[in-house]
mmCIF file of C-alpha atoms in Angstrom:
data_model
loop_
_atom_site.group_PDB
_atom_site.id
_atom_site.type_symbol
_atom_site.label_atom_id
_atom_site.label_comp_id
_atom_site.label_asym_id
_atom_site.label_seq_id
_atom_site.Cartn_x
_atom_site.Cartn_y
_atom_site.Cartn_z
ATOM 1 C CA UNK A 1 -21.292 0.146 2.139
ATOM 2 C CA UNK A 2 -24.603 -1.257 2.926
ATOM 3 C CA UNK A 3 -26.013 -2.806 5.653
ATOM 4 C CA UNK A 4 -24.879 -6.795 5.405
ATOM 5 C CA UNK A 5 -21.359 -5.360 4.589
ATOM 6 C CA UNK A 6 -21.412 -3.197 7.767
ATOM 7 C CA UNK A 7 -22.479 -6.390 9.754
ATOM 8 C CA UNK A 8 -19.691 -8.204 8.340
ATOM 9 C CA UNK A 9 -17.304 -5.631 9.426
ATOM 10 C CA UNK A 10 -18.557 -5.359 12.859
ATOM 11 C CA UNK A 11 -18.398 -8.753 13.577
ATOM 12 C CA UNK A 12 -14.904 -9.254 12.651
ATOM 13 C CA UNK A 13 -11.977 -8.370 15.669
ATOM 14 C CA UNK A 14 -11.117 -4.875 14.003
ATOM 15 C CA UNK A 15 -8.872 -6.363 11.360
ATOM 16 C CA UNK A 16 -9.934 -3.293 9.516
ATOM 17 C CA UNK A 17 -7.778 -0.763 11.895
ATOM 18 C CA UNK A 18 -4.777 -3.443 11.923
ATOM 19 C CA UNK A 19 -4.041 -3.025 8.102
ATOM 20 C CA UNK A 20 -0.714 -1.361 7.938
ATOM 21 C CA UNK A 21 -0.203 1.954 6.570
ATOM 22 C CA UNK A 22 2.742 3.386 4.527
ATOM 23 C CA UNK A 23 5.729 1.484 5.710
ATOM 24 C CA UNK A 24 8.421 3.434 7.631
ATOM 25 C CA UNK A 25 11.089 1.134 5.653
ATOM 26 C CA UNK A 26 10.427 3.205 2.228
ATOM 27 C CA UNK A 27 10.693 6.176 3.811
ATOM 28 C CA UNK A 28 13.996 5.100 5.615
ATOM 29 C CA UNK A 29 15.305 3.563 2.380
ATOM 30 C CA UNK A 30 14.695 7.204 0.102
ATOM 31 C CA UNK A 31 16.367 8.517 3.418
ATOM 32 C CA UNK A 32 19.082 6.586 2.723
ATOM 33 C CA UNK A 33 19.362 7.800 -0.636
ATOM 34 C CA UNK A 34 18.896 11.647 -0.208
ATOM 35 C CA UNK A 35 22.066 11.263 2.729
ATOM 36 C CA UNK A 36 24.165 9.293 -0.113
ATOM 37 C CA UNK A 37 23.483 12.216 -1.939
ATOM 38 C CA UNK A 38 24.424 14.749 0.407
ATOM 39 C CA UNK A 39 27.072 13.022 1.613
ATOM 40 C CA UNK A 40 28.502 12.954 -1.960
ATOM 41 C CA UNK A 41 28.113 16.841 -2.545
ATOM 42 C CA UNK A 42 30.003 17.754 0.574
ATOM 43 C CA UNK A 43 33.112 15.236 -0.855
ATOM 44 C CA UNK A 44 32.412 16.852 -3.859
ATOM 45 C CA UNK A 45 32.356 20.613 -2.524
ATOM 46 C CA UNK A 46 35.476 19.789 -0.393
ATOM 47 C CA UNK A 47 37.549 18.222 -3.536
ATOM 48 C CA UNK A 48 36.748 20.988 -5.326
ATOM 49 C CA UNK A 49 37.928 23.620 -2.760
ATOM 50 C CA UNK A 50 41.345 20.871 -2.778
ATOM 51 C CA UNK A 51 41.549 21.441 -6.229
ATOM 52 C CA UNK A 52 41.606 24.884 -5.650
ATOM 53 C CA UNK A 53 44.485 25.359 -3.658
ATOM 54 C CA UNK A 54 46.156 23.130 -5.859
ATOM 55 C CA UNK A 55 46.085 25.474 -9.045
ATOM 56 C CA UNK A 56 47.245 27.942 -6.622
ATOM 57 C CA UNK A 57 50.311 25.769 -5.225
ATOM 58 C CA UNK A 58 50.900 24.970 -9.354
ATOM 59 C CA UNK A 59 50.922 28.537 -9.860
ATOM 60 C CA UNK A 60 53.123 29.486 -6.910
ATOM 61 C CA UNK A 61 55.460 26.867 -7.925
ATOM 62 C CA UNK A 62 55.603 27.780 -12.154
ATOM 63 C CA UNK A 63 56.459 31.444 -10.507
ATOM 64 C CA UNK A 64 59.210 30.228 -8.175
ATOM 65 C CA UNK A 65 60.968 28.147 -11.427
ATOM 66 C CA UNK A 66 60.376 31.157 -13.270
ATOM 67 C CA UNK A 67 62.147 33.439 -10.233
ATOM 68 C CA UNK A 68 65.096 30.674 -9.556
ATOM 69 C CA UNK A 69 66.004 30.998 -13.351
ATOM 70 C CA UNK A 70 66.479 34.456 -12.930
ATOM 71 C CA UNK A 71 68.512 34.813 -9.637
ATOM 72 C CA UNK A 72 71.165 31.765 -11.522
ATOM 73 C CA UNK A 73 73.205 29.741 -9.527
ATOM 74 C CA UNK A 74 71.684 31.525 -6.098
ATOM 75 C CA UNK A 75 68.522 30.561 -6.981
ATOM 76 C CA UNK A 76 69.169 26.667 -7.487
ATOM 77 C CA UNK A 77 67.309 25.481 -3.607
ATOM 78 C CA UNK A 78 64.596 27.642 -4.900
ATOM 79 C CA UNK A 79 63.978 25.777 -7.560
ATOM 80 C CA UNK A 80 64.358 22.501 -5.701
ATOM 81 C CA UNK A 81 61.412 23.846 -3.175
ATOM 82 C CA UNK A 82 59.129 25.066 -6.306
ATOM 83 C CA UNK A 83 59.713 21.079 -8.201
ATOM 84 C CA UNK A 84 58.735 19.577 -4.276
ATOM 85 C CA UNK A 85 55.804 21.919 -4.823
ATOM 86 C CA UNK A 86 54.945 20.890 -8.130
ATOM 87 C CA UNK A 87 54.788 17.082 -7.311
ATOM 88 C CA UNK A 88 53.051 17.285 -4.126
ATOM 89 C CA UNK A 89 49.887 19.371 -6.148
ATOM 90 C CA UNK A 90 50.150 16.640 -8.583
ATOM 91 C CA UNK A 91 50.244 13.944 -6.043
ATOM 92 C CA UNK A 92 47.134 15.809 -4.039
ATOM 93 C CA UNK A 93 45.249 16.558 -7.380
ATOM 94 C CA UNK A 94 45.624 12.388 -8.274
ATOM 95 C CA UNK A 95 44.824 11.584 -4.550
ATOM 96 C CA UNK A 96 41.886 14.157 -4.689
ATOM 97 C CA UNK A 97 40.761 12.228 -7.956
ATOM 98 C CA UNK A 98 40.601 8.935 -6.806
ATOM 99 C CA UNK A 99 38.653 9.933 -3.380
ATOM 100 C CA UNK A 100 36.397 11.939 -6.307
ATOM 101 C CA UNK A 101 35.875 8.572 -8.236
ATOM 102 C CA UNK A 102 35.597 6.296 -5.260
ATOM 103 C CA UNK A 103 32.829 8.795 -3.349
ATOM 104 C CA UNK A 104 30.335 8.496 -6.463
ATOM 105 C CA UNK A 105 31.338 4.326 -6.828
ATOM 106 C CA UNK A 106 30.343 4.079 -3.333
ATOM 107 C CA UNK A 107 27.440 6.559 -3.325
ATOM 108 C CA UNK A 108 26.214 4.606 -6.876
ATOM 109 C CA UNK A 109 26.572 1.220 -5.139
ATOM 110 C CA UNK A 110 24.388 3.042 -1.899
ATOM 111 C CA UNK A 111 21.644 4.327 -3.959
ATOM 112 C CA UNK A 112 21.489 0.933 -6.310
ATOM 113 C CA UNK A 113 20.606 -0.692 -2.150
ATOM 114 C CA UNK A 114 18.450 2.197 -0.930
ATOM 115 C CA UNK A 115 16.290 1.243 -4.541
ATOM 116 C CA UNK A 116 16.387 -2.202 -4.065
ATOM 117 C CA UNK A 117 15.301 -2.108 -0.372
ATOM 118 C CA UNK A 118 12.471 0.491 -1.293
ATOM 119 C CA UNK A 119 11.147 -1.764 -3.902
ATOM 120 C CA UNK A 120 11.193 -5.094 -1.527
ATOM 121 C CA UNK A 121 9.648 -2.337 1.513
ATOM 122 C CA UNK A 122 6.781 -2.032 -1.786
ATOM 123 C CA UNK A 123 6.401 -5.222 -2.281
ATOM 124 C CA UNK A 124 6.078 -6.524 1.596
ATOM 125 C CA UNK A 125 3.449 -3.496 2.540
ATOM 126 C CA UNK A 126 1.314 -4.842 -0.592
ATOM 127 C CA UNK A 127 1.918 -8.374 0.296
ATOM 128 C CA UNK A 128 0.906 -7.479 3.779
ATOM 129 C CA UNK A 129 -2.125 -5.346 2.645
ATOM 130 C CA UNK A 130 -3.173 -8.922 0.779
ATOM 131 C CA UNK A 131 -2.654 -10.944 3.245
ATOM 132 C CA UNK A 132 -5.594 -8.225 5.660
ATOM 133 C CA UNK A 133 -7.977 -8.894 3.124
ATOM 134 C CA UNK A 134 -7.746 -12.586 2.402
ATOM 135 C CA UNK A 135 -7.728 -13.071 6.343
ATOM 136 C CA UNK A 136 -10.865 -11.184 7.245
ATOM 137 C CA UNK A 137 -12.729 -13.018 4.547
ATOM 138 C CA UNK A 138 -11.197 -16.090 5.755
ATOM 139 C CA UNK A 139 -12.306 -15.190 9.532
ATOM 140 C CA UNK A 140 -15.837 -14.304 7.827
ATOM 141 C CA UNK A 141 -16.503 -16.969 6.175
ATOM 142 C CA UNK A 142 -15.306 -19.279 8.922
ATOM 143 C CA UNK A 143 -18.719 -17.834 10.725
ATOM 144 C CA UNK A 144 -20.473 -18.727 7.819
ATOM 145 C CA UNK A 145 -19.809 -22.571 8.321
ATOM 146 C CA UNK A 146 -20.290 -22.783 12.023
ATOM 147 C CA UNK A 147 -24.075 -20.858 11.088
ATOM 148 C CA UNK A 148 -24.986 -24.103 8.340
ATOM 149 C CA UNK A 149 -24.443 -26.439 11.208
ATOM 150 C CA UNK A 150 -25.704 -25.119 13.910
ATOM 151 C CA UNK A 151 -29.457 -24.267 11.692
ATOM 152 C CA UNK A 152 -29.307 -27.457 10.690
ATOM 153 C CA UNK A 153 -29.821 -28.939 14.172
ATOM 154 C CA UNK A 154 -33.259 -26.407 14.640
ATOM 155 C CA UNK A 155 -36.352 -28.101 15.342
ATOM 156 C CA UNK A 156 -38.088 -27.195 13.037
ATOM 157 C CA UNK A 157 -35.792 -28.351 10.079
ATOM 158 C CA UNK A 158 -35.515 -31.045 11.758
ATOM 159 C CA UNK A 159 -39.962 -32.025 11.544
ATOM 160 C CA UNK A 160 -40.070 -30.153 8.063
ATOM 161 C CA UNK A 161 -37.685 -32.482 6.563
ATOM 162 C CA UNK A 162 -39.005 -35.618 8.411
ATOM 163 C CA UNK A 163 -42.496 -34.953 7.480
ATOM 164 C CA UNK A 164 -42.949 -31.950 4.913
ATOM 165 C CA UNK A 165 -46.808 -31.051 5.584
ATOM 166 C CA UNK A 166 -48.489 -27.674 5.266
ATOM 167 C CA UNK A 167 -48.130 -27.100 8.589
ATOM 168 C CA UNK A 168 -44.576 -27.866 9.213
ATOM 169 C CA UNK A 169 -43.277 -26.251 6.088
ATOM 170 C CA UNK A 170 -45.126 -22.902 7.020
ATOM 171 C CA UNK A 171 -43.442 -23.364 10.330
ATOM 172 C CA UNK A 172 -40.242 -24.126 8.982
ATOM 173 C CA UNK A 173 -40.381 -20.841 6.422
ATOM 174 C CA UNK A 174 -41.200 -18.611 8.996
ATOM 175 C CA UNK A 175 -38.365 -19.816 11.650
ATOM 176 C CA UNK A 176 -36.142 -19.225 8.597
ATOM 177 C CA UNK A 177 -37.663 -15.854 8.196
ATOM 178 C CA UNK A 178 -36.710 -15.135 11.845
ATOM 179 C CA UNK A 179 -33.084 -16.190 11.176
ATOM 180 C CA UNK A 180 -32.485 -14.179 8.232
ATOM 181 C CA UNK A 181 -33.933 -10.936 10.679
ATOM 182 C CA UNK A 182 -31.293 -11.133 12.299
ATOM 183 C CA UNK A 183 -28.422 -12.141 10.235
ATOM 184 C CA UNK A 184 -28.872 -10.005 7.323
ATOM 185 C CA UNK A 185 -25.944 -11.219 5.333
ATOM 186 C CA UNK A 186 -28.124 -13.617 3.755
ATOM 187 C CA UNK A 187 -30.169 -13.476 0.767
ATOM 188 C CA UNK A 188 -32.124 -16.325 1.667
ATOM 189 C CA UNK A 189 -32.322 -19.869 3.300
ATOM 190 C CA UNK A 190 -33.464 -23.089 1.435
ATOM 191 C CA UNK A 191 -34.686 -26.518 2.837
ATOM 192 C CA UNK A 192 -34.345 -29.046 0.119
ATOM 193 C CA UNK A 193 -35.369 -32.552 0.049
ATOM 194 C CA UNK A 194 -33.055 -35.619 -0.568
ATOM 195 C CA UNK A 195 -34.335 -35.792 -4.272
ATOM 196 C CA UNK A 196 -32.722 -31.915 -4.174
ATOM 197 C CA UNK A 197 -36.543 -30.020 -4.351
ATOM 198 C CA UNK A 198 -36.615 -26.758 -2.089
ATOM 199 C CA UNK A 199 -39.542 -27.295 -0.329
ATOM 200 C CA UNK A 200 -38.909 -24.540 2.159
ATOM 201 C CA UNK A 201 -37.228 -20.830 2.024
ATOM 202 C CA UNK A 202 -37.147 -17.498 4.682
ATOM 203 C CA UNK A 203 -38.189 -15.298 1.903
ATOM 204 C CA UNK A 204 -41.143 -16.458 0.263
ATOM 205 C CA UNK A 205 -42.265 -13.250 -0.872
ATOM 206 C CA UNK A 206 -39.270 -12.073 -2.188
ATOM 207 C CA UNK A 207 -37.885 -15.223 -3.739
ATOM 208 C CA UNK A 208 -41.153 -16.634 -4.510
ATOM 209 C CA UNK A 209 -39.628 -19.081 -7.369
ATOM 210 C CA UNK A 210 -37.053 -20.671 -4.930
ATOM 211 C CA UNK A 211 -40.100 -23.097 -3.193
ATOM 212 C CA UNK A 212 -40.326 -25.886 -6.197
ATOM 213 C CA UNK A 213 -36.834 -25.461 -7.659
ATOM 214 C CA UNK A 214 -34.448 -28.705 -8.544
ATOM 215 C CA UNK A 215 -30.952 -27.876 -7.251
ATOM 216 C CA UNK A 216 -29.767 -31.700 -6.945
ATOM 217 C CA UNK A 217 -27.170 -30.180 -9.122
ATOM 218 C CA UNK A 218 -25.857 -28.319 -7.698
ATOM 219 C CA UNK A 219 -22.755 -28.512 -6.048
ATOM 220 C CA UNK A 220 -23.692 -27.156 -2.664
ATOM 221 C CA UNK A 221 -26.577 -29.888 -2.638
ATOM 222 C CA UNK A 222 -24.420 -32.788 -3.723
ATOM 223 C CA UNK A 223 -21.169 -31.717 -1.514
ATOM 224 C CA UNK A 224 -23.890 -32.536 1.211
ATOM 225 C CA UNK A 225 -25.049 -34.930 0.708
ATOM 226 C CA UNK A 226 -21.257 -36.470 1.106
ATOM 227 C CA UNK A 227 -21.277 -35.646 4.433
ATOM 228 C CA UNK A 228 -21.036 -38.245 6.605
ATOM 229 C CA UNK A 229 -21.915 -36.436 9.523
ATOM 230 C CA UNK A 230 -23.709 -32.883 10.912
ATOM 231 C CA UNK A 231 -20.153 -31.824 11.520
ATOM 232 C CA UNK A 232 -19.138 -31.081 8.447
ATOM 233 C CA UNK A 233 -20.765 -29.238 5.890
ATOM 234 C CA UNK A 234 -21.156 -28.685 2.082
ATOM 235 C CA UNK A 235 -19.753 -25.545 -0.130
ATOM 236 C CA UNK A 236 -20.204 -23.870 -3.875
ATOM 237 C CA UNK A 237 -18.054 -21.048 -4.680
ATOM 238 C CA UNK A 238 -18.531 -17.872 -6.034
ATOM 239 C CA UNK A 239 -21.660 -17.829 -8.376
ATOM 240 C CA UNK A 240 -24.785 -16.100 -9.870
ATOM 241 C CA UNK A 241 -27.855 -18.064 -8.222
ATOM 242 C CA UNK A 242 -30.962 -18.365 -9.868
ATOM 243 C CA UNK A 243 -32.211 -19.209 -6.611
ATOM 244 C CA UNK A 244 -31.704 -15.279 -5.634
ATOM 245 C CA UNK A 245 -32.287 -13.372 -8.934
ATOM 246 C CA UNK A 246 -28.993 -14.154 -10.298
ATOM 247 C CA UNK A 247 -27.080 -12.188 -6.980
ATOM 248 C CA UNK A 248 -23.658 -13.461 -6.494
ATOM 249 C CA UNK A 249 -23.671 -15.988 -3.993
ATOM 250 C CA UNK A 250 -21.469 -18.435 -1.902
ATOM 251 C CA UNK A 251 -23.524 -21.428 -0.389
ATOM 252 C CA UNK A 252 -22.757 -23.054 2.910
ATOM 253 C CA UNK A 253 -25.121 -26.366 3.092
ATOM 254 C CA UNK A 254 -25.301 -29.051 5.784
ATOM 255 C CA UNK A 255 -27.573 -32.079 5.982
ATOM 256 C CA UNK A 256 -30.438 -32.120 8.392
ATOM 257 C CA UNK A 257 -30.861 -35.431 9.988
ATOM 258 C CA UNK A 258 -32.833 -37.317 12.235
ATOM 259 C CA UNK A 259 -33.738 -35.694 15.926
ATOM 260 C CA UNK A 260 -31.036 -33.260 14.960
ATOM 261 C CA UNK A 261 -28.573 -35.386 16.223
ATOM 262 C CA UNK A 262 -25.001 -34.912 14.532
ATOM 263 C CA UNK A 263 -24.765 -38.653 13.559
ATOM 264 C CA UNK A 264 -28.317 -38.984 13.046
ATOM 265 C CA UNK A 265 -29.530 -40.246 9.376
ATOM 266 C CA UNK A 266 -29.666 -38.019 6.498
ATOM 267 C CA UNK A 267 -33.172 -36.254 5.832
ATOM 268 C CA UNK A 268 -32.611 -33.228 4.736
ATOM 269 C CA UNK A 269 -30.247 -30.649 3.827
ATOM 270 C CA UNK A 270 -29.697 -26.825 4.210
ATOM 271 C CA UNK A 271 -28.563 -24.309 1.586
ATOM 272 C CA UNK A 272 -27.520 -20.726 2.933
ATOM 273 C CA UNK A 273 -26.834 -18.238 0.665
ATOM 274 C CA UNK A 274 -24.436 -15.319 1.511
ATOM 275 C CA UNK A 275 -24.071 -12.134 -0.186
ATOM 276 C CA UNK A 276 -21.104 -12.392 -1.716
ATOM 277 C CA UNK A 277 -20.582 -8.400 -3.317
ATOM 278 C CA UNK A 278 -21.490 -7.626 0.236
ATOM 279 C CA UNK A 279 -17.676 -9.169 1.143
ATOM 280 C CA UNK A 280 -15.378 -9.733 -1.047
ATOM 281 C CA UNK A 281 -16.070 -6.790 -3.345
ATOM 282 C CA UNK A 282 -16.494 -4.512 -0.583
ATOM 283 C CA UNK A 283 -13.620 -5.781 1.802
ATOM 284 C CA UNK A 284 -11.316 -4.785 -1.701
ATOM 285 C CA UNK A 285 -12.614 -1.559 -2.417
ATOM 286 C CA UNK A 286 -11.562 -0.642 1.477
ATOM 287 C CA UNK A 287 -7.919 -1.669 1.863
ATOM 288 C CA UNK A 288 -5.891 1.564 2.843
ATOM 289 C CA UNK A 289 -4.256 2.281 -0.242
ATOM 290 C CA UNK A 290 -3.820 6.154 -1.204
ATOM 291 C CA UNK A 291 -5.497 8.106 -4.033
ATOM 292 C CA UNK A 292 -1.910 7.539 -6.497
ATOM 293 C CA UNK A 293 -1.980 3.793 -5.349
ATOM 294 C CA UNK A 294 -5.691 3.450 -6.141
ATOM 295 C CA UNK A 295 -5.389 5.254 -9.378
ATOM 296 C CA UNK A 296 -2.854 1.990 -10.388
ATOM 297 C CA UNK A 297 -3.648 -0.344 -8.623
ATOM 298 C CA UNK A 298 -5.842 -3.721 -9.280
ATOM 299 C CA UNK A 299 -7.242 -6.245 -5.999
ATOM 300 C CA UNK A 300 -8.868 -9.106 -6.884
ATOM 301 C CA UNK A 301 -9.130 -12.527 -4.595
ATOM 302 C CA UNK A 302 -8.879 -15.298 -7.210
ATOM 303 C CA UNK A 303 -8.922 -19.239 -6.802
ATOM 304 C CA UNK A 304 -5.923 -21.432 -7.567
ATOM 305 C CA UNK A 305 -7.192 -21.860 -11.283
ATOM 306 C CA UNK A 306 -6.888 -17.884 -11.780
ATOM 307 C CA UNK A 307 -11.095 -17.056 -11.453
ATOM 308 C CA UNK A 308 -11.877 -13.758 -10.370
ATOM 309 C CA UNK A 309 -13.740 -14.322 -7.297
ATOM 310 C CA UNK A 310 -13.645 -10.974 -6.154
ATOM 311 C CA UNK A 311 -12.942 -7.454 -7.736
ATOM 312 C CA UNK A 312 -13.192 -3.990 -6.709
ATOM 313 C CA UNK A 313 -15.649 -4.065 -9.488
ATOM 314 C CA UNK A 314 -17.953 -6.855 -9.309
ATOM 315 C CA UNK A 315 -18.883 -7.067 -12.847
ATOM 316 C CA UNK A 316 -15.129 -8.930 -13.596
ATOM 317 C CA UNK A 317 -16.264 -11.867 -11.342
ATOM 318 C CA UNK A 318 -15.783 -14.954 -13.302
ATOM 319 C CA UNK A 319 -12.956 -13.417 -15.156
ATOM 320 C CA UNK A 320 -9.349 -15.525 -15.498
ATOM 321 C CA UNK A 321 -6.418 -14.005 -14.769
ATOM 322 C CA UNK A 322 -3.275 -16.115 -15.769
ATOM 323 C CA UNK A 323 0.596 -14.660 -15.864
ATOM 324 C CA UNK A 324 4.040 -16.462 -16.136
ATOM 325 C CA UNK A 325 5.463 -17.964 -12.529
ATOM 326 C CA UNK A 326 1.540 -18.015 -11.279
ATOM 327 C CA UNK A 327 1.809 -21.799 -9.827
ATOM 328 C CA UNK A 328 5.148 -21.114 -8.336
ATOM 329 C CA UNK A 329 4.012 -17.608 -7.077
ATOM 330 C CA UNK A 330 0.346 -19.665 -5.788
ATOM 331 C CA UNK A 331 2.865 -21.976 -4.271
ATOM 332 C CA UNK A 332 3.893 -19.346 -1.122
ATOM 333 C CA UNK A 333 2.505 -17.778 1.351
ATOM 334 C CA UNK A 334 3.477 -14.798 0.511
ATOM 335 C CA UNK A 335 5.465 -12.828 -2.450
ATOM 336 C CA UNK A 336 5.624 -10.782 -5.569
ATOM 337 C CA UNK A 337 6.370 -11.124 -9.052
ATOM 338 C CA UNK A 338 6.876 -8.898 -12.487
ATOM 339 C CA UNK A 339 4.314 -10.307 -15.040
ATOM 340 C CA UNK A 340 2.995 -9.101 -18.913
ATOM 341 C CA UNK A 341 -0.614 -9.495 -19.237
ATOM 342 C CA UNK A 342 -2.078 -8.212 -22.354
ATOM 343 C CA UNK A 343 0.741 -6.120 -22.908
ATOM 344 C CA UNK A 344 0.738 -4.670 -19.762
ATOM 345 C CA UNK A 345 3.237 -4.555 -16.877
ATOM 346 C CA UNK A 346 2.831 -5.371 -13.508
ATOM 347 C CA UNK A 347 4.237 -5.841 -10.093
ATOM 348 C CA UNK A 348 2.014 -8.471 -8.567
ATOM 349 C CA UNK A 349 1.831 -8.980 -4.439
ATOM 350 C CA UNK A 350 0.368 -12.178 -3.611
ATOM 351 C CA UNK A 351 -1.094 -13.857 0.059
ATOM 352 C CA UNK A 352 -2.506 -16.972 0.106
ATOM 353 C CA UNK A 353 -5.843 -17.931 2.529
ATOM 354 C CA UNK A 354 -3.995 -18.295 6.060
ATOM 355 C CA UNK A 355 -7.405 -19.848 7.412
ATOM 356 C CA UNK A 356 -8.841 -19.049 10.405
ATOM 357 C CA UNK A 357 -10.052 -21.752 13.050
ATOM 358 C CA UNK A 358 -10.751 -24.726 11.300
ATOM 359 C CA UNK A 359 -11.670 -23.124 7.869
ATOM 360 C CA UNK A 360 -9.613 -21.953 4.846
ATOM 361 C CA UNK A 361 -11.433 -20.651 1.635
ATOM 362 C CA UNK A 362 -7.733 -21.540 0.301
ATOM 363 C CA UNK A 363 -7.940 -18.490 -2.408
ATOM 364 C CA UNK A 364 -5.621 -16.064 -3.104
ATOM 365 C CA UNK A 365 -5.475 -12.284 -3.035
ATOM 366 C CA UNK A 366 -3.514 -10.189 -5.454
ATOM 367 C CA UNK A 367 -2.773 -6.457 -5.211
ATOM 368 C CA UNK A 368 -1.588 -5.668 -8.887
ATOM 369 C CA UNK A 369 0.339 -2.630 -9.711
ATOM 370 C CA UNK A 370 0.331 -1.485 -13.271
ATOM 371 C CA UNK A 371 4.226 -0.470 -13.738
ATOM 372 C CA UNK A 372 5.280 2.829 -15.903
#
């Protein structure tokens, strides 16, 4: 992991070590099936030691007719005694039977529970593992728009955008500079005009294009420019930014107004831009899942249209995934569906953004597993 990923990590409250590991409930419900089964092989071991004695009462008995028919008329109670015999093996060998018949029923009807409960343990330890990652980005990214609006209120924004000189601009790129020293998350900061011009960045040298650039399309610049006050703050999602060599970005913005004052007018506005594959890629790639569960197992955070936002393997950003019941599984909190997608099977565990504070990035984070 490299550096801004490590910074992300260490500023969040350890949600890392909180992400549950292999649920106890699985374990219990296969538990639950190997005593079903044991239970059924001592019924089983018993009946058959039952039936045992019975062909040995059903021999005694064919012996004692055979005896009574010899000895005549003094052998007659015998032979009552030996047809009692007879009926009570056939009454304990249709008795054993059904006790037989009605062990494996129950044991059947057991294991069909200890299956289903296994399956639904699955399903909530992925849903939970989901719902870890979607709620540390959430908690990150919730730092990411207090940091627009609190910049946005620095002095020397504040003279840069009110009168953009040589002198204030230098100052303004090098107090940027200073900012992105220490929060190294960033690619780069951008002070843009109202006409949407960057007249300003913290990394001249490396992103020597930025100073000069037209972004008044973008939809970080406009969403700011909306803003009615220096409380709230503009957004783009996931994207490749020119701006930044074509990294994968999110952009907080925030307008920069008069004295700095929240309410003061618009002069200005702020564009931070966060390295995305530093997050969302990387916060994927380290939920606890073991080396069989890796091996089939897809996490991607994805907005409600489907768009990849965020794979274990950044080069799918951008990608659509779409499956039957999507809208209704989107819908929840929390659950998990069976879907086909391009001919292959999976069980999908869904968490939606719980938001953290007063921010939600309201995506969605899948764990797919690709079914036998």
């Amino acid at each position: 992991m490299n550096h801004a990923a490590l910074k992300l990590a260490s500023r969040s409250p350890d949600r890392a070590d909180q992400m549950p590991e292999q649920t106890s409930a699985e374990e219990h419900a296969q538990a639950m099936i190997g005593l079903s089964q044991g239970m059924l092989k001592e019924v089983v071991e018993a009946l058959d030691k039952i039936k045992r004695v019975n062909r040995t009462i059903h021999i005694l008995s064919m012996n004692a007719r055979v005896e009574a028919a010899r000895a005549g008329e003094a052998g007659r109670g015998f032979a009552v005694v030996a047809e009692q015999l007879s009926g009570l093996a056939s009454t304990t060998e249709v008795t054993a039977q059904g006790i037989e018949d009605t062990s494996k029923h129950i044991t059947g009807e057991l294991n069909v529970l200890a299956d289903r409960l296994s399956k639904d343990a699955a399903d909530n330890r992925m849903c939970d593992l989901a719902l870890n990652a979607i709620d540390l980005v959430d908690r990150n990214l919730y730092e990411r728009s207090c940091d627009v609006r609190w910049w946005a209120t620095d002095s020397a924004l504040v003279e840069a955008a009110g009168a953009p000189g040589l002198a204030t601009l230098r100052h303004v790129s090098q107090r940027l500079g200073q900012i992105l020293d220490s929060y190294t998350v960033y690619f780069d900061l951008v002070l843009a005009d109202l006409n949407g011009r960057v007249i300003a960045n913290g990394r001249p040298r490396q992103w020597p294009g930025s100073v000069g650039s037209h972004v008044a399309g973008s939809a970080w610049f406009k969403s700011a420019l909306e803003t009615r006050s220096g409380s709230q703050f503009g957004f783009e999602t996931v994207h490749a930014s020119p701006l930044v060599g074509g990294q994968n970005v999110l952009v907080y913005s925030c307008g920069v107004r008069e004295r700095g004052s929240v309410n003061g007018k618009l002069i200005g506005v702020l564009g931070i831009l966060f390295n995305w594959d530093a997050l969302g890629p990387e916060t994927l790639k380290r939920i606890p899942l073991s080396h069989e569960e890796k091996a089939t197992t897809r996490a991607v955070l994805v907005d409600d249209s489907g768009r990849v936002l965020a794979d274990a393997d950044p080069a799918r950003i951008g990608n659509s995934i779409a499956f039957a019941d999507m809208a209704s599984l989107f819908s929840k909190a929390r659950g998990a569906v069976s879907a086909r997608i391009n001919g292959t099977h999976w069980r999908i565990a869904h968490a939606r953004s719980p938001g953290f504070e007063t921010y939600a990035t309201g995506w969605h984070s899948l764990l797919m597993r690709r079914m036998g």
